[in-house]
mmCIF file of C-alpha atoms in Angstrom:
data_model
loop_
_atom_site.group_PDB
_atom_site.id
_atom_site.type_symbol
_atom_site.label_atom_id
_atom_site.label_comp_id
_atom_site.label_asym_id
_atom_site.label_seq_id
_atom_site.Cartn_x
_atom_site.Cartn_y
_atom_site.Cartn_z
ATOM 1 C CA MET A 1 44.761 23.232 -21.730
ATOM 2 C CA ALA A 2 46.520 22.285 -18.467
ATOM 3 C CA ASP A 3 49.267 20.524 -20.444
ATOM 4 C CA SER A 4 49.798 23.672 -22.503
ATOM 5 C CA LEU A 5 50.040 25.853 -19.386
ATOM 6 C CA TYR A 6 52.525 23.401 -17.866
ATOM 7 C CA LYS A 7 54.720 23.560 -20.980
ATOM 8 C CA GLN A 8 54.556 27.363 -20.985
ATOM 9 C CA ALA A 9 55.558 27.477 -17.314
ATOM 10 C CA ILE A 10 58.470 25.061 -17.854
ATOM 11 C CA ASN A 11 59.678 27.063 -20.868
ATOM 12 C CA ALA A 12 59.524 30.294 -18.847
ATOM 13 C CA ILE A 13 61.578 28.684 -16.055
ATOM 14 C CA LEU A 14 64.159 27.336 -18.534
ATOM 15 C CA LEU A 15 64.529 30.747 -20.200
ATOM 16 C CA GLU A 16 65.009 32.440 -16.831
ATOM 17 C CA LEU A 17 67.586 29.835 -15.767
ATOM 18 C CA GLU A 18 69.427 30.355 -19.048
ATOM 19 C CA LYS A 19 69.597 34.112 -18.453
ATOM 20 C CA ASP A 20 70.834 33.503 -14.916
ATOM 21 C CA ALA A 21 73.472 31.011 -16.109
ATOM 22 C CA LYS A 22 74.833 33.476 -18.659
ATOM 23 C CA SER A 23 74.900 36.198 -16.021
ATOM 24 C CA VAL A 24 76.809 34.023 -13.523
ATOM 25 C CA MET A 25 79.375 33.010 -16.150
ATOM 26 C CA ASN A 26 79.890 36.593 -17.302
ATOM 27 C CA GLU A 27 80.333 37.759 -13.703
ATOM 28 C CA CYS A 28 82.790 34.942 -12.987
ATOM 29 C CA ILE A 29 84.980 35.676 -16.001
ATOM 30 C CA GLN A 30 85.313 39.260 -14.737
ATOM 31 C CA GLU A 31 86.651 37.947 -11.401
ATOM 32 C CA ILE A 32 89.292 35.479 -12.633
ATOM 33 C CA THR A 33 92.857 35.918 -11.416
ATOM 34 C CA TYR A 34 94.645 33.811 -14.040
ATOM 35 C CA THR A 35 95.805 34.981 -17.475
ATOM 36 C CA HIS A 36 94.333 33.551 -20.651
ATOM 37 C CA ARG A 37 97.107 32.025 -22.723
ATOM 38 C CA SER A 38 95.645 29.372 -25.015
ATOM 39 C CA TYR A 39 91.985 30.349 -24.349
ATOM 40 C CA ASN A 40 91.086 26.687 -23.894
ATOM 41 C CA LEU A 41 90.101 27.293 -20.271
ATOM 42 C CA TYR A 42 87.976 30.250 -21.392
ATOM 43 C CA ASP A 43 86.312 28.082 -24.036
ATOM 44 C CA SER A 44 85.536 25.409 -21.426
ATOM 45 C CA TYR A 45 83.213 27.637 -19.361
ATOM 46 C CA GLY A 46 79.654 26.604 -19.998
ATOM 47 C CA TYR A 47 76.256 25.787 -18.636
ATOM 48 C CA GLY A 48 73.739 23.039 -19.097
ATOM 49 C CA ILE A 49 70.076 23.026 -18.165
ATOM 50 C CA TYR A 50 68.535 19.604 -17.760
ATOM 51 C CA LEU A 51 64.843 18.771 -17.737
ATOM 52 C CA ASN A 52 63.996 15.359 -16.306
ATOM 53 C CA GLY A 53 67.579 14.208 -16.808
ATOM 54 C CA LYS A 54 67.901 15.345 -20.429
ATOM 55 C CA LEU A 55 70.145 18.226 -21.541
ATOM 56 C CA THR A 56 67.671 20.793 -22.847
ATOM 57 C CA LYS A 57 69.753 23.966 -23.140
ATOM 58 C CA SER A 58 73.461 24.656 -23.070
ATOM 59 C CA GLY A 59 75.748 27.549 -23.791
ATOM 60 C CA PHE A 60 79.249 28.967 -23.565
ATOM 61 C CA LEU A 61 80.934 32.276 -22.772
ATOM 62 C CA SER A 62 81.279 33.163 -26.434
ATOM 63 C CA ALA A 63 79.403 32.164 -29.563
ATOM 64 C CA THR A 64 82.567 30.830 -31.184
ATOM 65 C CA PRO A 65 85.653 29.239 -29.606
ATOM 66 C CA LYS A 66 88.655 31.526 -28.984
ATOM 67 C CA ALA A 67 91.345 28.822 -28.777
ATOM 68 C CA THR A 68 93.155 28.167 -32.021
ATOM 69 C CA GLU A 69 94.625 24.838 -30.919
ATOM 70 C CA GLY A 70 94.175 22.330 -28.121
ATOM 71 C CA LYS A 71 96.127 22.254 -24.864
ATOM 72 C CA ASN A 72 98.431 19.308 -24.143
ATOM 73 C CA TRP A 73 97.419 17.595 -20.918
ATOM 74 C CA TYR A 74 99.287 14.421 -20.021
ATOM 75 C CA GLY A 75 99.843 13.453 -23.641
ATOM 76 C CA GLU A 76 96.347 14.312 -24.803
ATOM 77 C CA LYS A 77 95.462 17.437 -26.776
ATOM 78 C CA ILE A 78 92.243 18.896 -25.357
ATOM 79 C CA LYS A 79 90.211 21.792 -26.734
ATOM 80 C CA GLY A 80 88.107 23.754 -24.281
ATOM 81 C CA ARG A 81 84.870 23.743 -26.246
ATOM 82 C CA ASP A 82 85.111 19.973 -26.744
ATOM 83 C CA ALA A 83 85.815 19.467 -23.019
ATOM 84 C CA ILE A 84 82.701 21.366 -21.899
ATOM 85 C CA SER A 85 80.484 19.766 -24.535
ATOM 86 C CA ASP A 86 81.660 16.283 -23.522
ATOM 87 C CA TYR A 87 81.139 17.034 -19.844
ATOM 88 C CA LEU A 88 77.618 18.378 -20.280
ATOM 89 C CA ASN A 89 76.555 15.638 -22.710
ATOM 90 C CA LYS A 90 78.274 12.615 -21.172
ATOM 91 C CA ASP A 91 79.665 13.179 -17.685
ATOM 92 C CA TYR A 92 77.270 15.423 -15.764
ATOM 93 C CA LYS A 93 74.624 13.429 -13.920
ATOM 94 C CA PRO A 94 71.504 15.526 -13.251
ATOM 95 C CA SER A 95 69.664 14.710 -10.052
ATOM 96 C CA GLY A 96 66.439 16.695 -10.155
ATOM 97 C CA ALA A 97 63.475 17.519 -12.352
ATOM 98 C CA ILE A 98 65.345 20.658 -13.447
ATOM 99 C CA ASP A 99 69.116 20.955 -13.029
ATOM 100 C CA LEU A 100 71.411 23.856 -13.812
ATOM 101 C CA ALA A 101 75.132 23.088 -14.147
ATOM 102 C CA ILE A 102 77.685 25.882 -14.534
ATOM 103 C CA VAL A 103 81.198 24.534 -14.960
ATOM 104 C CA THR A 104 84.589 24.896 -16.523
ATOM 105 C CA ALA A 105 85.698 21.579 -17.913
ATOM 106 C CA MET A 106 89.415 21.837 -18.633
ATOM 107 C CA PRO A 107 91.182 19.410 -16.281
ATOM 108 C CA TYR A 108 93.733 21.995 -15.143
ATOM 109 C CA ALA A 109 91.035 24.357 -13.816
ATOM 110 C CA LYS A 110 91.113 22.511 -10.471
ATOM 111 C CA VAL A 111 94.926 22.693 -10.382
ATOM 112 C CA LEU A 112 94.725 26.471 -10.805
ATOM 113 C CA GLU A 113 91.978 26.798 -8.173
ATOM 114 C CA ASP A 114 93.894 24.644 -5.666
ATOM 115 C CA GLY A 115 97.302 26.160 -6.417
ATOM 116 C CA SER A 116 98.655 22.616 -6.653
ATOM 117 C CA GLY A 117 101.468 21.199 -8.750
ATOM 118 C CA ASN A 118 104.301 23.658 -9.310
ATOM 119 C CA LEU A 119 102.101 26.704 -8.727
ATOM 120 C CA LYS A 120 103.105 29.129 -6.004
ATOM 121 C CA ARG A 121 99.549 30.398 -5.455
ATOM 122 C CA SER A 122 95.939 29.579 -6.197
ATOM 123 C CA TYR A 123 93.850 31.341 -8.816
ATOM 124 C CA ARG A 124 90.178 32.211 -9.089
ATOM 125 C CA VAL A 125 88.728 30.223 -11.968
ATOM 126 C CA ILE A 126 85.119 29.367 -11.093
ATOM 127 C CA SER A 127 84.919 28.931 -7.309
ATOM 128 C CA MET A 128 83.308 32.375 -7.071
ATOM 129 C CA SER A 129 80.258 30.917 -8.818
ATOM 130 C CA VAL A 130 79.340 29.041 -5.630
ATOM 131 C CA GLN A 131 78.244 32.267 -3.924
ATOM 132 C CA LYS A 132 76.355 33.379 -7.032
ATOM 133 C CA LEU A 133 74.628 29.997 -7.321
ATOM 134 C CA ARG A 134 73.619 30.129 -3.667
ATOM 135 C CA ALA A 135 71.913 33.438 -4.434
ATOM 136 C CA LEU A 136 70.134 31.748 -7.340
ATOM 137 C CA ALA A 137 69.064 28.915 -5.043
ATOM 138 C CA ALA A 138 67.426 31.500 -2.783
ATOM 139 C CA LYS A 139 65.766 33.130 -5.805
ATOM 140 C CA TYR A 140 64.313 29.781 -6.872
ATOM 141 C CA ASN A 141 63.368 28.718 -3.340
ATOM 142 C CA GLY A 142 66.174 26.184 -3.027
ATOM 143 C CA VAL A 143 65.496 24.415 -6.331
ATOM 144 C CA VAL A 144 69.023 25.230 -7.580
ATOM 145 C CA LYS A 145 71.595 22.971 -5.926
ATOM 146 C CA VAL A 146 75.187 24.016 -5.358
ATOM 147 C CA ILE A 147 77.616 21.148 -6.004
ATOM 148 C CA ARG A 148 81.377 21.572 -5.858
ATOM 149 C CA LYS A 149 83.657 18.935 -7.284
#
């Protein structure tokens, strides 16, 4: 009986985190200051929810990818949906019993955010999620950690 109640509680927490992750991503995409061209950056927004180190739930901004072809990045053609899936499945290292990661995985997202390279200004890509995730951390009594790369 106690095991069943534990599983029900964990499932309720995971469902709530999933709703919150989708909400944060949808709010962030409304606040971007760059223009979608190839839609690979758009396709690379996603979330992962980890339970005891294992990816349990994941999702994206849209049900199907919007990019029709990959983006060339230093000689490699990268598709946004592949980039986020690889990151969540291979590169993200969860650190708690339950982890929520909300990221955009295209390598040029950081270039846009920093305004580096040949850019004359910086753009809002996902940095605004930090404030939203801090609010989630308060909601969950500090269980959600805010990590910026």
